[in-house]
Amino acid sequence: MSGSRELLISGNWKMNLTHFEAIQYVQELAALLRAGPLRAGRALSLHPPFTALRSVQTALESDSVPVALGAQNCHESEKGAFTGEVSAEMLSKLNVSYVIVGHSERRQYFAESDQLVRAKADAVLRREMTPIICVGESLEERESGEALPKVSCQLEAAIGGRSAAVVGGLVIAYEPIWAIGSGRTATVEDAEEMAAHIRTEVERLAGEEAASFVRVQYGGSVTPESAGDLLVCKDVDGLLVGGASLKAESLYEIARAR
Ligand code: 13P
């Protein structure tokens, strides 16, 4: 497989940081990146809550900070009477590049089904943004040997029947549920095994070329200490970072690891 995929390190802030804190964060990150740019082939995205998107967009653009803007979720419909929801169009008009869909917290706490995750990915793609499609197994599924089939099912639902060109442009984030916020990072072997499995499944569903282009992130208790070993895995093309992304310096260290 191609070893030339760009590594994408994404900070998912979840429900943290006000828009004031977000502006300060971007200023700190911008200063770090000015003093020590990321090496070629590495990119960063920030996924603030909706309330901070406009502030982060303005802070990034006014200073030409080399960081992409991302969102954590969107509604699957174009527009309409969906009180409290945000559409893909609204995000695209803020120059959002990446939208996380199907995060396990949304699947678990907001009952998002595989079908809904696919519809959300459709909405993101219609607006020419890149979905970061999250997959991953629970602890029970891992312990009963069901991790690989579970992820295969989630992938089939999200990407089956899509063209090779579309699938090759996607980001798939492998986030084992038991590793999220638990302080228990998957071993490098577990992360690489699943990332390779995801690539094999992408090849089955959309062909070899799509599999060589699709980017596979790992997420779950990533820290500056664990990032380097994960980033050198052959099939891991980046990291989706929660808690350790809440400080600019820590996300920067993760993006600079190795
Ligand atoms: P933590 O890094 O806090 O475990 O969160 C991972 C995650 O869910 C990123 O989307």
Short mmCIF file of C-alpha atoms and ligand atoms in Angstrom, two decimals:
data_model
loop_
_atom_site.label_atom_id
_atom_site.label_comp_id
_atom_site.label_asym_id
_atom_site.label_seq_id
_atom_site.Cartn_x
_atom_site.Cartn_y
_atom_site.Cartn_z
CA MET A 1 0.00 0.00 0.00
CA SER A 2 1.04 3.58 -0.54
CA GLY A 3 3.19 4.99 2.20
CA SER A 4 2.56 8.53 1.04
CA ARG A 5 -0.72 9.29 2.74
CA GLU A 6 -0.78 12.54 4.69
CA LEU A 7 -1.09 12.01 8.45
CA LEU A 8 -4.07 13.86 9.91
CA ILE A 9 -4.04 14.68 13.61
CA SER A 10 -7.46 15.87 14.75
CA GLY A 11 -8.39 17.48 18.05
CA ASN A 12 -11.96 16.60 19.06
CA TRP A 13 -12.79 18.99 21.88
CA LYS A 14 -16.16 17.35 22.54
CA MET A 15 -18.27 19.58 24.87
CA ASN A 16 -15.32 21.65 26.12
CA LEU A 17 -13.96 25.19 25.70
CA THR A 18 -16.02 28.35 25.35
CA HIS A 19 -15.47 30.54 22.33
CA PHE A 20 -13.23 32.81 24.43
CA GLU A 21 -11.07 29.85 25.46
CA ALA A 22 -11.07 28.66 21.86
CA ILE A 23 -9.61 31.93 20.58
CA GLN A 24 -6.85 31.80 23.18
CA TYR A 25 -6.16 28.19 22.23
CA VAL A 26 -5.78 29.04 18.54
CA GLN A 27 -3.41 31.89 19.39
CA GLU A 28 -1.25 29.50 21.42
CA LEU A 29 -1.30 26.84 18.71
CA ALA A 30 -0.48 29.41 16.03
CA ALA A 31 2.56 30.61 18.01
CA LEU A 32 3.81 27.03 18.44
CA LEU A 33 3.36 26.29 14.73
CA ARG A 34 5.17 29.50 13.77
CA ALA A 35 8.12 28.61 16.00
CA GLY A 36 8.22 24.98 14.84
CA PRO A 37 6.12 23.99 11.84
CA LEU A 38 4.93 20.41 11.43
CA ARG A 39 7.04 18.26 9.17
CA ALA A 40 5.83 17.74 5.59
CA GLY A 41 3.08 15.15 5.30
CA ARG A 42 1.40 16.03 8.60
CA ALA A 43 -1.77 18.07 8.98
CA LEU A 44 -3.90 19.22 11.91
CA SER A 45 -7.62 19.75 12.27
CA LEU A 46 -9.54 21.27 15.18
CA HIS A 47 -13.10 20.21 16.02
CA PRO A 48 -14.57 22.76 18.43
CA PRO A 49 -18.19 22.73 19.60
CA PHE A 50 -20.60 24.55 17.26
CA THR A 51 -20.58 27.68 19.44
CA ALA A 52 -16.85 28.20 18.85
CA LEU A 53 -16.67 27.34 15.14
CA ARG A 54 -17.02 30.89 13.87
CA SER A 55 -14.45 32.22 16.35
CA VAL A 56 -11.96 29.48 15.52
CA GLN A 57 -12.52 30.00 11.79
CA THR A 58 -11.81 33.72 12.11
CA ALA A 59 -8.75 33.17 14.30
CA LEU A 60 -7.30 30.59 11.89
CA GLU A 61 -8.01 32.57 8.74
CA SER A 62 -6.94 35.99 9.96
CA ASP A 63 -3.52 34.62 10.90
CA SER A 64 -3.24 32.06 8.07
CA VAL A 65 -2.71 29.32 10.65
CA PRO A 66 -2.08 26.02 8.81
CA VAL A 67 -4.84 24.10 10.62
CA ALA A 68 -8.07 22.80 9.08
CA LEU A 69 -11.42 23.49 10.68
CA GLY A 70 -13.59 20.54 11.65
CA ALA A 71 -16.96 19.92 13.27
CA GLN A 72 -18.09 17.12 15.59
CA ASN A 73 -21.47 16.31 14.07
CA CYS A 74 -24.18 17.59 11.73
CA HIS A 75 -27.76 16.83 10.86
CA GLU A 76 -28.48 14.59 7.90
CA SER A 77 -31.15 16.83 6.33
CA GLU A 78 -30.52 19.82 4.13
CA LYS A 79 -32.61 22.17 6.27
CA GLY A 80 -35.92 22.37 8.06
CA ALA A 81 -37.79 22.13 11.34
CA PHE A 82 -35.15 20.36 13.42
CA THR A 83 -34.85 22.50 16.52
CA GLY A 84 -31.34 22.60 17.88
CA GLU A 85 -29.66 20.98 14.89
CA VAL A 86 -26.97 22.24 12.50
CA SER A 87 -26.82 21.42 8.78
CA ALA A 88 -23.87 20.48 6.60
CA GLU A 89 -24.45 23.63 4.53
CA MET A 90 -24.09 25.80 7.65
CA LEU A 91 -20.76 24.11 8.36
CA SER A 92 -19.48 24.39 4.80
CA LYS A 93 -20.18 28.13 4.82
CA LEU A 94 -17.79 28.39 7.79
CA ASN A 95 -15.09 26.72 5.68
CA VAL A 96 -15.31 23.53 7.68
CA SER A 97 -13.26 20.82 5.95
CA TYR A 98 -13.88 17.75 8.14
CA VAL A 99 -16.99 16.58 9.97
CA ILE A 100 -16.85 13.72 12.48
CA VAL A 101 -19.79 11.36 12.01
CA GLY A 102 -20.78 8.31 14.02
CA HIS A 103 -18.62 9.02 17.05
CA SER A 104 -19.29 6.27 19.59
CA GLU A 105 -20.56 8.88 22.07
CA ARG A 106 -23.22 9.87 19.55
CA ARG A 107 -24.03 6.25 18.77
CA GLN A 108 -24.30 5.49 22.51
CA TYR A 109 -25.89 8.62 24.03
CA PHE A 110 -27.92 9.84 21.04
CA ALA A 111 -28.89 6.45 19.63
CA GLU A 112 -27.29 7.05 16.24
CA SER A 113 -27.70 3.96 14.09
CA ASP A 114 -25.45 2.76 11.26
CA GLN A 115 -28.12 4.02 8.83
CA LEU A 116 -28.15 7.47 10.40
CA VAL A 117 -24.35 7.62 10.34
CA ARG A 118 -24.43 6.86 6.63
CA ALA A 119 -27.04 9.58 6.02
CA LYS A 120 -24.87 12.07 7.91
CA ALA A 121 -21.85 11.10 5.82
CA ASP A 122 -24.01 11.64 2.70
CA ALA A 123 -24.94 15.13 3.91
CA VAL A 124 -21.28 16.00 4.53
CA LEU A 125 -20.22 14.70 1.11
CA ARG A 126 -23.02 16.65 -0.65
CA ARG A 127 -21.40 19.83 0.68
CA GLU A 128 -17.95 18.72 -0.45
CA MET A 129 -16.53 18.29 3.01
CA THR A 130 -14.75 15.17 4.27
CA PRO A 131 -16.50 12.93 6.77
CA ILE A 132 -14.38 11.37 9.50
CA ILE A 133 -16.39 8.18 9.97
CA CYS A 134 -15.89 6.63 13.41
CA VAL A 135 -16.00 2.89 13.98
CA GLY A 136 -15.00 0.73 16.92
CA GLU A 137 -15.99 -2.07 19.24
CA SER A 138 -17.02 -2.23 22.90
CA LEU A 139 -14.98 -4.07 25.53
CA GLU A 140 -17.44 -6.99 25.52
CA GLU A 141 -17.17 -7.26 21.75
CA ARG A 142 -13.38 -7.24 21.91
CA GLU A 143 -13.27 -9.83 24.67
CA SER A 144 -15.65 -12.13 22.81
CA GLY A 145 -13.60 -11.93 19.61
CA GLU A 146 -16.19 -9.77 17.85
CA ALA A 147 -14.07 -6.68 17.23
CA LEU A 148 -13.22 -7.31 13.57
CA PRO A 149 -16.74 -8.34 12.47
CA LYS A 150 -18.27 -5.40 14.36
CA VAL A 151 -16.06 -2.91 12.54
CA SER A 152 -16.70 -4.67 9.22
CA CYS A 153 -20.46 -4.21 9.75
CA GLN A 154 -20.08 -0.54 10.59
CA LEU A 155 -17.89 -0.01 7.54
CA GLU A 156 -20.21 -1.84 5.21
CA ALA A 157 -23.12 0.31 6.37
CA ALA A 158 -21.17 3.55 6.01
CA ILE A 159 -19.26 3.01 2.78
CA GLY A 160 -20.79 0.04 0.91
CA GLY A 161 -21.98 1.00 -2.57
CA ARG A 162 -20.01 4.24 -2.73
CA SER A 163 -17.67 4.97 -5.62
CA ALA A 164 -13.94 4.33 -5.32
CA ALA A 165 -13.25 8.04 -5.74
CA VAL A 166 -15.50 8.95 -2.82
CA VAL A 167 -14.21 6.20 -0.54
CA GLY A 168 -10.58 7.06 -1.30
CA GLY A 169 -11.21 10.57 -0.02
CA LEU A 170 -12.68 9.50 3.31
CA VAL A 171 -11.13 9.41 6.74
CA ILE A 172 -12.05 6.40 8.89
CA ALA A 173 -11.34 6.73 12.60
CA TYR A 174 -10.90 3.53 14.57
CA GLU A 175 -11.89 4.34 18.12
CA PRO A 176 -12.22 1.30 20.38
CA ILE A 177 -14.90 2.34 22.87
CA TRP A 178 -12.97 0.86 25.79
CA ALA A 179 -10.01 3.13 25.04
CA ILE A 180 -11.96 6.40 24.91
CA GLY A 181 -11.41 8.61 27.93
CA SER A 182 -10.26 5.57 29.91
CA GLY A 183 -6.54 6.23 29.96
CA ARG A 184 -6.19 2.82 28.33
CA THR A 185 -4.69 3.31 24.86
CA ALA A 186 -4.92 0.33 22.53
CA THR A 187 -1.58 -1.37 22.05
CA VAL A 188 0.27 -0.48 18.89
CA GLU A 189 -0.38 -4.07 17.74
CA ASP A 190 -4.15 -3.75 18.31
CA ALA A 191 -4.26 -0.38 16.52
CA GLU A 192 -2.25 -1.65 13.56
CA GLU A 193 -4.23 -4.89 13.34
CA MET A 194 -7.52 -3.01 13.13
CA ALA A 195 -6.18 -0.30 10.81
CA ALA A 196 -4.96 -3.02 8.43
CA HIS A 197 -8.33 -4.78 8.73
CA ILE A 198 -10.13 -1.54 7.88
CA ARG A 199 -7.96 -1.11 4.80
CA THR A 200 -8.66 -4.70 3.70
CA GLU A 201 -12.39 -4.09 4.14
CA VAL A 202 -12.19 -0.86 2.17
CA GLU A 203 -10.47 -2.79 -0.60
CA ARG A 204 -13.25 -5.40 -0.56
CA LEU A 205 -15.96 -2.72 -0.66
CA ALA A 206 -14.43 -0.14 -3.00
CA GLY A 207 -11.29 -1.57 -4.58
CA GLU A 208 -7.55 -1.39 -4.21
CA GLU A 209 -7.10 2.21 -5.22
CA ALA A 210 -9.64 3.47 -2.67
CA ALA A 211 -7.89 1.36 -0.01
CA SER A 212 -4.52 2.91 -0.85
CA PHE A 213 -5.88 6.46 -0.51
CA VAL A 214 -8.30 6.22 2.43
CA ARG A 215 -6.85 7.54 5.67
CA VAL A 216 -7.30 5.55 8.87
CA GLN A 217 -6.97 7.34 12.19
CA TYR A 218 -6.64 5.79 15.63
CA GLY A 219 -8.43 7.39 18.59
CA GLY A 220 -8.68 6.54 22.28
CA SER A 221 -6.59 7.98 25.14
CA VAL A 222 -3.84 9.20 22.82
CA THR A 223 -1.19 11.24 24.66
CA PRO A 224 2.04 12.93 23.59
CA GLU A 225 3.78 9.85 25.01
CA SER A 226 1.80 7.27 23.03
CA ALA A 227 1.45 9.25 19.77
CA GLY A 228 4.86 8.50 18.23
CA ASP A 229 4.54 4.71 18.28
CA LEU A 230 1.01 4.90 16.85
CA LEU A 231 1.96 7.32 14.08
CA VAL A 232 4.67 5.03 12.70
CA CYS A 233 2.24 2.10 12.25
CA LYS A 234 2.06 1.27 8.57
CA ASP A 235 -1.73 1.52 8.29
CA VAL A 236 -2.37 4.28 10.84
CA ASP A 237 -2.60 7.63 9.03
CA GLY A 238 -3.33 9.90 11.94
CA LEU A 239 -4.92 10.30 15.33
CA LEU A 240 -8.28 11.49 16.65
CA VAL A 241 -7.52 12.99 20.03
CA GLY A 242 -10.02 13.89 22.75
CA GLY A 243 -8.80 14.85 26.22
CA ALA A 244 -5.19 15.47 25.22
CA SER A 245 -6.32 17.95 22.54
CA LEU A 246 -7.78 20.38 25.09
CA LYS A 247 -4.43 22.10 25.57
CA ALA A 248 -2.79 23.56 22.47
CA GLU A 249 0.66 22.50 23.58
CA SER A 250 -0.36 18.90 24.11
CA LEU A 251 -2.05 18.59 20.69
CA TYR A 252 1.02 20.22 19.13
CA GLU A 253 3.33 17.70 20.84
CA ILE A 254 1.17 14.86 19.57
CA ALA A 255 1.35 16.22 16.03
CA ARG A 256 5.14 16.55 16.33
CA ALA A 257 5.74 13.10 17.84
CA ARG A 258 8.55 11.10 16.12
P1 13P B 1 -9.87 10.56 24.39
O1 13P B 1 -8.62 10.93 23.63
O2 13P B 1 -10.24 11.55 25.45
O3 13P B 1 -9.81 9.14 24.87
O4 13P B 1 -11.06 10.64 23.32
C1 13P B 1 -10.92 9.98 22.12
C2 13P B 1 -12.03 10.38 21.25
O5 13P B 1 -13.16 9.99 21.47
C3 13P B 1 -11.74 11.29 20.14
O6 13P B 1 -12.82 11.43 19.29
#
